[in-house]
Amino acid sequence: MWLASVALTLGLPIIFAIAYLVVRTLQTGQTPSLQTMTQDLSFVMVTVGSTLPAHLLILWICWLVVTSRGRRPFWRTLGWDWHTQFKWVHAVGLAFLMLGVAIVFDRLLPSRETDFVKLLRLGYSVRVMIAVLAVVTAPLVEEIVYRGVLYGGFESSYGKSAAVVVATFLFALVHAQQYWGSVAALASILSLSLVLTLLRAWTGKLLPCVATHLVYNAVQAAYLLLAPEKAINNQPDQAALMLIWRIFEFGGISP
């Protein structure tokens, strides 16, 4: 399941990129250079947009695995329910706590511009697409894969401790490329993965993980859409802190 999700996440953008390159070459009669392509907004939109069909295919494969091709209930098998001691308000609080942890890492650990931040600077339309994917599909798909299928499989075969370790590091590993070069960003994604996996181990439910992940992504996505152009130079976790500060200011509250 993990290999399939990685293959789709990495492979579909390559397929879409090759298709775009072929069409562009046929239209212009020239093969564009790599530098030209990375600055081509249409090319970037096509490759980033390929994440959506990748997510849909991953969901379909998860359904096949979890239900044994329709012989078991999907959501109930995954543990799609709230825990008696963990509801939406707790998900919001935990998400903001993890954003705070990420900000502390950014202050204390080496941090530099990542490929993800460079991508955000390419234009507002790119930020809109990333924000939509980060809120609409990413929390659901990633939690089903990592805290659902992978955690559940490893827990049943090797125990809870092994499941926590494996799910935590595999989730962090697939995100390492986009944050590579920034120790602070890598520490943030690893800590988020650990907390979400421990939440799954404690509650035995998947819905708290999806809700927490959704709020975490939504705060950063909101800033990407609302921030002025020059503010995108900040790391996304710094941006989240600025958004929180603006919320307090708007409400007339002194933090």
Coordinates of N, CA and C in Angstrom, one line a residue:
M1 N 0.8 -1.2 0.0 CA 0.0 0.0 0.0 C 0.9 1.2 0.0
W2 N 1.9 1.2 0.8 CA 2.8 2.4 0.9 C 3.5 2.6 -0.4
L3 N 4.0 1.5 -1.0 CA 4.8 1.6 -2.3 C 3.8 2.1 -3.4
A4 N 2.6 1.6 -3.3 CA 1.6 2.1 -4.4 C 1.3 3.6 -4.2
S5 N 1.2 4.1 -3.0 CA 0.9 5.5 -2.7 C 2.1 6.3 -3.1
V6 N 3.3 5.9 -2.8 CA 4.5 6.6 -3.2 C 4.7 6.7 -4.7
A7 N 4.4 5.5 -5.4 CA 4.6 5.4 -6.8 C 3.6 6.4 -7.5
L8 N 2.3 6.4 -7.0 CA 1.3 7.3 -7.6 C 1.7 8.8 -7.4
T9 N 2.1 9.1 -6.1 CA 2.4 10.5 -5.8 C 3.5 11.0 -6.6
L10 N 4.6 10.2 -6.8 CA 5.7 10.6 -7.6 C 5.6 10.4 -9.1
G11 N 4.9 9.3 -9.4 CA 4.8 8.9 -10.8 C 3.9 9.7 -11.7
L12 N 2.7 10.0 -11.1 CA 1.7 10.7 -11.9 C 2.2 12.1 -12.3
P13 N 2.8 12.9 -11.4 CA 3.4 14.2 -11.9 C 4.4 14.0 -13.0
I14 N 5.2 12.9 -13.0 CA 6.2 12.7 -14.1 C 5.4 12.4 -15.4
I15 N 4.4 11.6 -15.3 CA 3.6 11.3 -16.5 C 2.9 12.5 -17.1
F16 N 2.3 13.3 -16.2 CA 1.7 14.6 -16.6 C 2.7 15.5 -17.2
A17 N 3.9 15.6 -16.6 CA 5.0 16.5 -17.1 C 5.4 16.1 -18.5
I18 N 5.6 14.8 -18.7 CA 6.0 14.3 -20.0 C 5.0 14.6 -21.0
A19 N 3.7 14.4 -20.7 CA 2.6 14.7 -21.6 C 2.6 16.2 -22.0
Y20 N 2.8 17.0 -21.0 CA 2.8 18.5 -21.3 C 4.0 18.8 -22.1
L21 N 5.1 18.2 -21.9 CA 6.3 18.5 -22.6 C 6.1 18.1 -24.1
V22 N 5.5 17.0 -24.3 CA 5.3 16.5 -25.7 C 4.3 17.5 -26.4
V23 N 3.2 17.9 -25.8 CA 2.3 18.8 -26.4 C 2.9 20.1 -26.7
R24 N 3.7 20.6 -25.7 CA 4.4 21.9 -25.9 C 5.4 21.9 -27.1
T25 N 6.1 20.7 -27.2 CA 7.1 20.6 -28.2 C 6.4 20.5 -29.6
L26 N 5.3 19.8 -29.7 CA 4.5 19.7 -30.9 C 4.0 21.1 -31.3
Q27 N 3.6 21.9 -30.4 CA 3.0 23.2 -30.7 C 4.1 24.2 -31.1
T28 N 5.2 24.2 -30.5 CA 6.2 25.2 -30.7 C 7.3 24.7 -31.7
G29 N 7.5 23.4 -31.8 CA 8.5 22.9 -32.7 C 9.9 22.9 -32.0
Q30 N 9.9 23.2 -30.7 CA 11.1 23.3 -29.9 C 10.9 22.6 -28.6
T31 N 12.0 21.9 -28.1 CA 11.9 21.3 -26.8 C 12.4 22.3 -25.8
P32 N 11.5 22.7 -24.9 CA 11.9 23.8 -23.9 C 13.0 23.2 -22.9
S33 N 13.8 24.1 -22.4 CA 14.8 23.7 -21.4 C 14.2 23.5 -20.1
L34 N 14.9 22.8 -19.2 CA 14.5 22.5 -17.9 C 14.2 23.8 -17.1
Q35 N 15.1 24.8 -17.2 CA 14.9 26.1 -16.5 C 13.6 26.8 -17.0
T36 N 13.3 26.7 -18.3 CA 12.1 27.3 -18.9 C 10.9 26.6 -18.3
M37 N 10.9 25.3 -18.2 CA 9.8 24.5 -17.7 C 9.5 24.8 -16.3
T38 N 10.5 25.0 -15.5 CA 10.3 25.2 -14.0 C 9.7 26.6 -13.8
Q39 N 9.8 27.5 -14.8 CA 9.3 28.8 -14.6 C 7.9 29.0 -15.4
D40 N 7.5 27.9 -16.1 CA 6.3 27.9 -16.9 C 5.1 27.6 -15.9
L41 N 4.3 28.6 -15.7 CA 3.2 28.4 -14.7 C 2.2 27.3 -15.1
S42 N 2.0 27.2 -16.4 CA 1.1 26.1 -16.9 C 1.6 24.7 -16.6
F43 N 2.9 24.6 -16.8 CA 3.6 23.3 -16.5 C 3.5 23.0 -15.0
V44 N 3.8 24.0 -14.2 CA 3.7 23.8 -12.7 C 2.3 23.4 -12.3
M45 N 1.3 24.1 -12.9 CA -0.1 23.8 -12.5 C -0.5 22.4 -12.9
V46 N 0.0 22.0 -14.1 CA -0.3 20.6 -14.5 C 0.3 19.6 -13.6
T47 N 1.5 19.8 -13.2 CA 2.2 18.8 -12.4 C 1.6 18.8 -11.0
V48 N 1.4 20.0 -10.4 CA 0.8 20.0 -9.1 C -0.6 19.5 -9.1
G49 N -1.4 19.8 -10.1 CA -2.7 19.3 -10.2 C -2.9 17.8 -10.4
S50 N -1.8 17.2 -10.8 CA -1.8 15.7 -11.0 C -1.9 15.0 -9.6
T51 N -1.7 15.8 -8.5 CA -1.9 15.2 -7.2 C -3.3 14.8 -6.9
L52 N -4.3 15.5 -7.5 CA -5.7 15.1 -7.3 C -6.0 13.7 -7.8
P53 N -5.7 13.4 -9.1 CA -6.0 12.0 -9.6 C -5.2 11.0 -8.8
A54 N -4.0 11.4 -8.4 CA -3.1 10.5 -7.6 C -3.8 10.1 -6.3
H55 N -4.4 11.1 -5.6 CA -5.1 10.9 -4.4 C -6.3 10.0 -4.6
L56 N -7.0 10.3 -5.7 CA -8.2 9.5 -5.9 C -7.9 8.0 -6.2
L57 N -6.8 7.8 -6.9 CA -6.4 6.4 -7.2 C -5.9 5.7 -5.9
I58 N -5.2 6.5 -5.0 CA -4.7 5.9 -3.8 C -5.9 5.5 -2.9
L59 N -7.0 6.4 -2.9 CA -8.2 6.1 -2.1 C -8.8 4.8 -2.6
W60 N -8.9 4.6 -3.9 CA -9.5 3.4 -4.5 C -8.7 2.2 -4.1
I61 N -7.3 2.3 -4.2 CA -6.5 1.1 -3.8 C -6.7 0.8 -2.3
C62 N -6.8 1.9 -1.5 CA -7.1 1.7 0.0 C -8.4 1.0 0.2
W63 N -9.4 1.4 -0.6 CA -10.7 0.7 -0.5 C -10.6 -0.8 -0.8
L64 N -9.9 -1.1 -1.9 CA -9.7 -2.5 -2.2 C -9.0 -3.3 -1.1
V65 N -8.0 -2.7 -0.5 CA -7.2 -3.4 0.5 C -8.0 -3.5 1.8
V66 N -8.6 -2.4 2.3 CA -9.4 -2.4 3.5 C -10.6 -3.3 3.5
T67 N -11.3 -3.2 2.4 CA -12.6 -4.0 2.3 C -12.4 -5.4 1.7
S68 N -11.2 -5.7 1.4 CA -10.9 -7.0 0.7 C -11.8 -7.1 -0.5
R69 N -11.8 -6.1 -1.3 CA -12.5 -6.0 -2.6 C -14.1 -6.1 -2.3
G70 N -14.5 -5.3 -1.3 CA -15.9 -5.2 -1.1 C -16.5 -6.1 -0.1
R71 N -15.7 -6.9 0.6 CA -16.2 -7.9 1.5 C -16.3 -7.5 3.0
R72 N -15.7 -6.3 3.3 CA -15.7 -5.7 4.6 C -16.2 -4.2 4.5
P73 N -16.8 -3.7 5.5 CA -17.1 -2.2 5.5 C -15.9 -1.4 5.6
F74 N -15.8 -0.4 4.8 CA -14.6 0.5 4.7 C -14.3 1.3 5.9
W75 N -15.3 2.2 6.2 CA -15.1 3.2 7.3 C -15.0 2.5 8.7
R76 N -15.9 1.6 8.9 CA -15.9 0.9 10.2 C -14.6 0.1 10.4
T77 N -14.1 -0.5 9.4 CA -12.8 -1.3 9.5 C -11.7 -0.3 9.8
L78 N -11.7 0.9 9.3 CA -10.6 1.8 9.6 C -10.7 2.5 11.0
G79 N -11.9 2.4 11.6 CA -12.1 3.0 12.9 C -12.5 4.5 12.7
W80 N -13.4 4.7 11.8 CA -13.9 6.1 11.5 C -14.9 6.5 12.5
D81 N -14.4 7.0 13.6 CA -15.3 7.4 14.7 C -14.5 8.3 15.7
W82 N -15.3 9.1 16.5 CA -14.6 9.8 17.6 C -14.4 9.0 18.8
H83 N -13.4 9.4 19.5 CA -13.1 8.8 20.8 C -13.9 9.6 21.9
T84 N -14.3 8.9 22.9 CA -15.2 9.6 23.9 C -14.5 10.8 24.5
Q85 N -13.1 10.8 24.6 CA -12.4 11.9 25.2 C -11.7 12.8 24.2
F86 N -12.0 12.6 22.9 CA -11.4 13.5 21.9 C -12.4 13.8 20.8
K87 N -12.7 15.1 20.8 CA -13.7 15.7 19.8 C -13.1 16.8 19.0
W88 N -13.9 17.5 18.2 CA -13.4 18.5 17.3 C -12.6 19.6 18.0
V89 N -13.1 20.0 19.2 CA -12.4 21.1 19.9 C -11.0 20.6 20.3
H90 N -10.8 19.3 20.6 CA -9.5 18.8 21.0 C -8.6 18.8 19.7
A91 N -9.2 18.5 18.6 CA -8.4 18.4 17.3 C -7.9 19.8 17.0
V92 N -8.7 20.8 17.2 CA -8.3 22.2 16.9 C -7.2 22.6 17.9
G93 N -7.3 22.3 19.2 CA -6.3 22.6 20.1 C -5.0 21.9 19.8
L94 N -5.1 20.6 19.5 CA -3.8 19.9 19.2 C -3.1 20.4 17.9
A95 N -3.9 20.8 16.9 CA -3.4 21.3 15.7 C -2.6 22.6 15.9
F96 N -3.2 23.5 16.7 CA -2.5 24.7 17.0 C -1.3 24.5 17.9
L97 N -1.4 23.5 18.8 CA -0.2 23.2 19.6 C 1.0 22.7 18.7
M98 N 0.7 21.9 17.7 CA 1.7 21.4 16.8 C 2.2 22.5 15.9
L99 N 1.4 23.5 15.5 CA 1.9 24.7 14.8 C 2.8 25.5 15.7
G100 N 2.5 25.6 17.0 CA 3.4 26.2 17.9 C 4.8 25.5 18.0
V101 N 4.7 24.2 18.1 CA 6.0 23.4 18.1 C 6.8 23.7 16.8
A102 N 6.1 23.7 15.7 CA 6.8 24.0 14.4 C 7.5 25.3 14.5
I103 N 6.8 26.3 15.0 CA 7.4 27.7 15.1 C 8.6 27.7 16.0
V104 N 8.6 26.9 17.2 CA 9.7 26.8 18.1 C 10.9 26.2 17.3
F105 N 10.6 25.1 16.6 CA 11.7 24.5 15.8 C 12.3 25.5 14.8
D106 N 11.5 26.3 14.2 CA 12.0 27.3 13.2 C 12.9 28.3 13.9
R107 N 12.6 28.6 15.2 CA 13.4 29.6 15.9 C 14.8 28.9 16.4
L108 N 14.7 27.7 16.7 CA 15.9 27.1 17.4 C 16.8 26.2 16.4
L109 N 16.2 25.7 15.3 CA 17.0 24.8 14.5 C 17.3 25.5 13.2
P110 N 18.4 25.0 12.5 CA 18.7 25.6 11.2 C 17.6 25.5 10.2
S111 N 17.3 26.6 9.5 CA 16.2 26.7 8.6 C 16.6 27.5 7.4
R112 N 16.3 26.9 6.2 CA 16.6 27.7 5.0 C 15.4 27.4 4.0
E113 N 15.5 28.2 2.9 CA 14.4 28.1 1.9 C 14.4 26.7 1.3
T114 N 13.2 26.1 1.3 CA 13.0 24.8 0.7 C 12.3 24.8 -0.6
D115 N 12.3 23.7 -1.3 CA 11.7 23.6 -2.6 C 10.2 24.0 -2.6
F116 N 9.6 23.6 -1.4 CA 8.2 23.9 -1.2 C 7.9 25.4 -1.2
V117 N 8.8 26.2 -0.5 CA 8.6 27.6 -0.5 C 8.9 28.2 -1.9
K118 N 9.9 27.7 -2.6 CA 10.1 28.2 -4.0 C 8.9 28.0 -4.9
L119 N 8.2 26.8 -4.7 CA 7.0 26.6 -5.4 C 5.9 27.6 -5.1
L120 N 5.8 27.9 -3.9 CA 4.7 28.9 -3.5 C 4.9 30.2 -4.1
R121 N 6.2 30.6 -4.4 CA 6.5 31.9 -5.0 C 6.2 32.0 -6.4
L122 N 5.8 30.9 -7.1 CA 5.6 31.0 -8.5 C 4.3 31.7 -8.9
G123 N 3.4 31.9 -8.0 CA 2.2 32.6 -8.3 C 1.0 32.2 -7.4
Y124 N 0.0 33.1 -7.4 CA -1.1 32.9 -6.5 C -1.9 31.7 -6.9
S125 N -2.0 31.4 -8.2 CA -2.8 30.3 -8.7 C -2.2 29.0 -8.2
V126 N -0.9 28.9 -8.1 CA -0.2 27.7 -7.5 C -0.6 27.6 -6.1
R127 N -0.5 28.7 -5.3 CA -0.9 28.7 -3.9 C -2.3 28.2 -3.7
V128 N -3.2 28.7 -4.6 CA -4.6 28.3 -4.4 C -4.8 26.8 -4.6
M129 N -4.1 26.2 -5.6 CA -4.2 24.8 -5.9 C -3.6 24.0 -4.7
I130 N -2.5 24.4 -4.2 CA -1.8 23.7 -3.1 C -2.7 23.8 -1.9
A131 N -3.3 25.0 -1.6 CA -4.2 25.1 -0.5 C -5.4 24.2 -0.5
V132 N -6.0 24.1 -1.7 CA -7.2 23.3 -1.9 C -6.8 21.8 -1.7
L133 N -5.7 21.4 -2.3 CA -5.3 20.0 -2.1 C -4.9 19.7 -0.6
A134 N -4.3 20.7 0.0 CA -3.9 20.5 1.4 C -5.1 20.3 2.4
V135 N -6.2 20.9 2.0 CA -7.4 20.8 2.9 C -8.4 19.8 2.4
V136 N -8.6 19.6 1.1 CA -9.7 18.8 0.6 C -9.3 17.3 0.6
T137 N -8.1 17.0 0.1 CA -7.8 15.6 -0.1 C -6.6 15.1 0.8
A138 N -5.6 15.9 1.0 CA -4.4 15.4 1.7 C -4.6 14.9 3.1
P139 N -5.3 15.5 3.9 CA -5.5 15.0 5.3 C -6.2 13.6 5.2
L140 N -7.3 13.5 4.4 CA -8.0 12.3 4.3 C -7.2 11.1 3.8
V141 N -6.6 11.4 2.6 CA -5.8 10.3 2.0 C -4.6 9.9 2.8
E142 N -3.8 10.9 3.3 CA -2.6 10.5 4.0 C -2.9 9.8 5.3
E143 N -4.0 10.2 6.0 CA -4.4 9.5 7.3 C -4.9 8.1 7.0
I144 N -5.7 8.0 6.0 CA -6.1 6.6 5.6 C -4.9 5.7 5.3
V145 N -4.0 6.2 4.6 CA -2.8 5.4 4.2 C -1.9 5.1 5.5
Y146 N -1.6 6.1 6.2 CA -0.6 6.0 7.2 C -1.1 5.6 8.6
R147 N -2.1 6.3 9.1 CA -2.7 6.0 10.4 C -3.9 5.0 10.3
G148 N -4.3 4.7 9.0 CA -5.3 3.7 8.8 C -4.7 2.3 8.4
V149 N -4.4 2.2 7.1 CA -3.9 0.9 6.5 C -2.6 0.5 7.1
L150 N -1.6 1.4 7.1 CA -0.3 1.0 7.5 C -0.2 0.7 9.0
Y151 N -0.8 1.7 9.8 CA -0.7 1.5 11.2 C -1.5 0.2 11.6
G152 N -2.7 0.1 11.1 CA -3.5 -1.1 11.4 C -2.9 -2.4 11.1
G153 N -2.2 -2.4 9.9 CA -1.6 -3.7 9.5 C -0.4 -4.0 10.4
F154 N 0.5 -3.0 10.7 CA 1.6 -3.3 11.5 C 1.2 -3.6 12.9
E155 N 0.2 -2.9 13.4 CA -0.2 -3.2 14.8 C -0.7 -4.6 15.0
S156 N -1.5 -5.1 14.0 CA -2.0 -6.4 14.1 C -0.9 -7.5 14.0
S157 N 0.1 -7.2 13.2 CA 1.2 -8.2 13.0 C 2.3 -8.1 14.0
Y158 N 2.7 -6.8 14.3 CA 3.9 -6.7 15.1 C 3.7 -5.9 16.4
G159 N 2.5 -5.5 16.7 CA 2.3 -4.7 18.0 C 2.2 -3.2 17.8
K160 N 1.7 -2.6 18.8 CA 1.5 -1.1 18.8 C 2.8 -0.3 18.7
S161 N 3.8 -0.7 19.4 CA 5.1 0.1 19.4 C 5.7 0.1 18.0
A162 N 5.8 -1.1 17.3 CA 6.3 -1.2 16.0 C 5.4 -0.4 15.0
A163 N 4.1 -0.4 15.2 CA 3.2 0.3 14.3 C 3.5 1.8 14.4
V164 N 3.7 2.3 15.6 CA 3.9 3.7 15.8 C 5.2 4.2 15.1
V165 N 6.3 3.4 15.3 CA 7.6 3.7 14.7 C 7.5 3.7 13.2
V166 N 6.9 2.7 12.6 CA 6.9 2.5 11.2 C 6.0 3.6 10.5
A167 N 4.8 3.8 11.0 CA 3.9 4.8 10.4 C 4.5 6.2 10.6
T168 N 5.1 6.5 11.7 CA 5.7 7.8 11.9 C 6.8 8.1 10.9
F169 N 7.7 7.2 10.7 CA 8.9 7.5 9.9 C 8.5 7.4 8.4
L170 N 7.6 6.5 8.0 CA 7.2 6.4 6.6 C 6.5 7.7 6.2
F171 N 5.7 8.2 7.0 CA 5.0 9.5 6.7 C 6.0 10.6 6.6
A172 N 6.9 10.7 7.5 CA 8.0 11.8 7.4 C 8.8 11.6 6.2
L173 N 9.1 10.4 5.9 CA 10.0 10.1 4.7 C 9.5 10.6 3.4
V174 N 8.2 10.4 3.2 CA 7.6 10.8 1.9 C 7.5 12.4 1.8
H175 N 7.6 13.1 2.9 CA 7.5 14.5 2.9 C 8.9 15.1 2.9
A176 N 10.0 14.3 3.1 CA 11.3 14.8 3.3 C 11.8 15.6 2.1
Q177 N 11.5 15.1 0.9 CA 12.0 15.8 -0.3 C 11.6 17.2 -0.4
Q178 N 10.3 17.6 -0.2 CA 9.9 18.9 -0.3 C 10.4 19.9 0.7
Y179 N 10.9 19.3 1.9 CA 11.4 20.1 3.0 C 12.9 19.9 3.2
W180 N 13.5 19.2 2.2 CA 14.9 18.9 2.4 C 15.8 20.2 2.4
G181 N 16.8 20.2 3.3 CA 17.6 21.4 3.5 C 17.3 22.2 4.7
S182 N 16.1 22.0 5.2 CA 15.7 22.8 6.4 C 15.5 21.8 7.6
V183 N 16.4 21.8 8.5 CA 16.3 20.9 9.7 C 15.0 21.2 10.5
A184 N 14.6 22.5 10.6 CA 13.4 22.9 11.3 C 12.2 22.3 10.7
A185 N 12.1 22.4 9.3 CA 10.9 21.9 8.6 C 10.8 20.3 8.8
L186 N 12.0 19.7 8.7 CA 12.0 18.2 8.8 C 11.6 17.8 10.2
A187 N 12.1 18.5 11.2 CA 11.7 18.2 12.6 C 10.2 18.4 12.8
S188 N 9.7 19.4 12.2 CA 8.3 19.7 12.3 C 7.4 18.6 11.7
I189 N 7.7 18.1 10.6 CA 6.9 17.1 9.9 C 7.1 15.8 10.7
L190 N 8.3 15.5 11.2 CA 8.5 14.3 12.0 C 7.7 14.4 13.3
S191 N 7.7 15.5 14.0 CA 6.9 15.6 15.2 C 5.4 15.5 15.0
L192 N 5.0 16.2 13.9 CA 3.5 16.1 13.5 C 3.1 14.6 13.3
S193 N 4.0 13.9 12.5 CA 3.7 12.5 12.2 C 3.6 11.7 13.5
L194 N 4.6 11.9 14.4 CA 4.6 11.2 15.7 C 3.4 11.4 16.5
V195 N 3.0 12.7 16.6 CA 1.8 13.0 17.4 C 0.5 12.4 16.8
L196 N 0.4 12.5 15.5 CA -0.8 11.9 14.9 C -0.8 10.4 15.0
T197 N 0.3 9.8 15.0 CA 0.4 8.3 15.1 C 0.1 7.9 16.6
L198 N 0.6 8.6 17.5 CA 0.3 8.4 18.9 C -1.2 8.6 19.2
L199 N -1.7 9.6 18.6 CA -3.2 9.8 18.7 C -4.0 8.6 18.2
R200 N -3.6 8.1 17.1 CA -4.2 6.9 16.6 C -4.1 5.7 17.6
A201 N -2.8 5.6 18.1 CA -2.6 4.5 19.1 C -3.4 4.6 20.3
W202 N -3.6 5.9 20.8 CA -4.3 6.1 22.1 C -5.8 5.9 21.9
T203 N -6.4 6.5 20.8 CA -7.8 6.5 20.6 C -8.3 5.2 20.0
G204 N -7.4 4.6 19.2 CA -7.9 3.5 18.4 C -8.8 3.9 17.2
K205 N -8.9 5.2 17.0 CA -9.8 5.7 16.0 C -9.0 6.5 14.9
L206 N -9.5 6.6 13.7 CA -8.9 7.4 12.6 C -9.4 8.8 12.5
L207 N -10.6 9.0 12.8 CA -11.2 10.3 12.7 C -10.5 11.4 13.4
P208 N -10.1 11.2 14.7 CA -9.3 12.3 15.4 C -8.1 12.7 14.6
C209 N -7.4 11.7 14.0 CA -6.2 12.0 13.2 C -6.5 12.9 12.0
V210 N -7.5 12.5 11.3 CA -7.9 13.3 10.1 C -8.3 14.7 10.5
A211 N -9.1 14.8 11.6 CA -9.5 16.2 12.0 C -8.4 17.1 12.4
T212 N -7.4 16.5 13.2 CA -6.3 17.3 13.6 C -5.4 17.7 12.4
H213 N -5.2 16.8 11.5 CA -4.4 17.0 10.3 C -5.1 18.1 9.4
L214 N -6.4 18.0 9.3 CA -7.2 18.9 8.5 C -7.0 20.4 9.1
V215 N -7.2 20.5 10.4 CA -7.0 21.9 11.0 C -5.6 22.4 10.8
Y216 N -4.6 21.5 11.0 CA -3.2 21.9 10.8 C -3.0 22.5 9.4
N217 N -3.4 21.7 8.4 CA -3.3 22.2 7.1 C -4.1 23.4 6.7
A218 N -5.3 23.4 7.3 CA -6.2 24.5 6.9 C -5.7 25.9 7.4
V219 N -5.1 25.9 8.6 CA -4.5 27.2 9.1 C -3.5 27.7 8.1
Q220 N -2.6 26.8 7.7 CA -1.5 27.2 6.8 C -2.1 27.6 5.4
A221 N -3.1 26.8 4.9 CA -3.7 27.1 3.6 C -4.4 28.4 3.7
A222 N -5.0 28.8 4.8 CA -5.7 30.1 4.9 C -4.7 31.2 4.7
Y223 N -3.5 31.1 5.3 CA -2.5 32.1 5.2 C -2.0 32.2 3.7
L224 N -1.8 31.1 3.1 CA -1.4 31.1 1.7 C -2.3 31.9 0.8
L225 N -3.6 31.8 1.1 CA -4.6 32.5 0.3 C -4.8 34.0 0.7
L226 N -4.6 34.3 2.0 CA -4.9 35.6 2.5 C -3.6 36.5 2.6
A227 N -2.5 35.9 2.7 CA -1.3 36.7 2.9 C -0.9 37.6 1.7
P228 N -0.3 38.8 1.9 CA 0.2 39.5 0.8 C 1.4 38.8 0.1
E229 N 1.6 39.2 -1.1 CA 2.6 38.5 -1.9 C 4.0 38.4 -1.2
K230 N 4.4 39.5 -0.6 CA 5.8 39.6 0.0 C 5.9 38.7 1.2
A231 N 4.8 38.4 1.8 CA 4.8 37.6 3.1 C 5.1 36.1 2.8
I232 N 4.9 35.7 1.5 CA 5.2 34.3 1.2 C 6.6 33.9 1.3
N233 N 7.5 34.9 1.5 CA 8.9 34.6 1.7 C 9.1 33.9 3.1
N234 N 8.1 34.0 4.0 CA 8.2 33.3 5.2 C 8.0 31.8 5.0
Q235 N 8.5 31.0 6.0 CA 8.2 29.6 6.0 C 6.8 29.4 6.3
P236 N 6.1 28.4 5.8 CA 4.7 28.2 6.1 C 4.3 28.2 7.5
D237 N 5.2 27.6 8.4 CA 4.9 27.6 9.8 C 5.0 28.9 10.5
Q238 N 5.9 29.8 10.0 CA 5.9 31.2 10.4 C 4.6 31.9 10.0
A239 N 4.2 31.5 8.8 CA 3.0 32.1 8.2 C 1.8 31.8 9.1
A240 N 1.7 30.6 9.6 CA 0.6 30.2 10.5 C 0.6 31.1 11.7
L241 N 1.8 31.3 12.3 CA 1.8 32.2 13.5 C 1.3 33.6 13.2
M242 N 1.7 34.1 12.0 CA 1.2 35.4 11.6 C -0.3 35.4 11.5
L243 N -0.9 34.4 10.9 CA -2.3 34.3 10.8 C -3.0 34.3 12.1
I244 N -2.5 33.5 13.0 CA -3.1 33.4 14.4 C -3.0 34.8 15.0
W245 N -1.9 35.5 14.8 CA -1.8 36.9 15.4 C -2.9 37.8 14.8
R246 N -3.1 37.7 13.5 CA -4.1 38.5 12.8 C -5.5 38.2 13.3
I247 N -5.7 36.9 13.6 CA -7.1 36.6 14.1 C -7.3 37.2 15.5
F248 N -6.3 37.3 16.3 CA -6.4 37.9 17.6 C -6.6 39.4 17.4
E249 N -5.9 40.0 16.5 CA -6.0 41.5 16.2 C -7.4 41.8 15.7
F250 N -7.9 41.0 14.8 CA -9.2 41.2 14.2 C -10.3 41.1 15.3
G251 N -10.2 40.2 16.3 CA -11.1 40.1 17.3 C -11.0 41.1 18.5
G252 N -9.9 41.9 18.3 CA -9.7 42.9 19.4 C -9.1 42.3 20.7
I253 N -8.4 41.1 20.5 CA -7.9 40.4 21.6 C -6.4 40.6 21.7
S254 N -5.9 40.9 22.8 CA -4.4 41.1 22.9 C -3.8 39.7 23.4
P255 N -3.1 39.1 22.5 CA -2.5 37.7 22.8 C -1.4 37.8 23.9

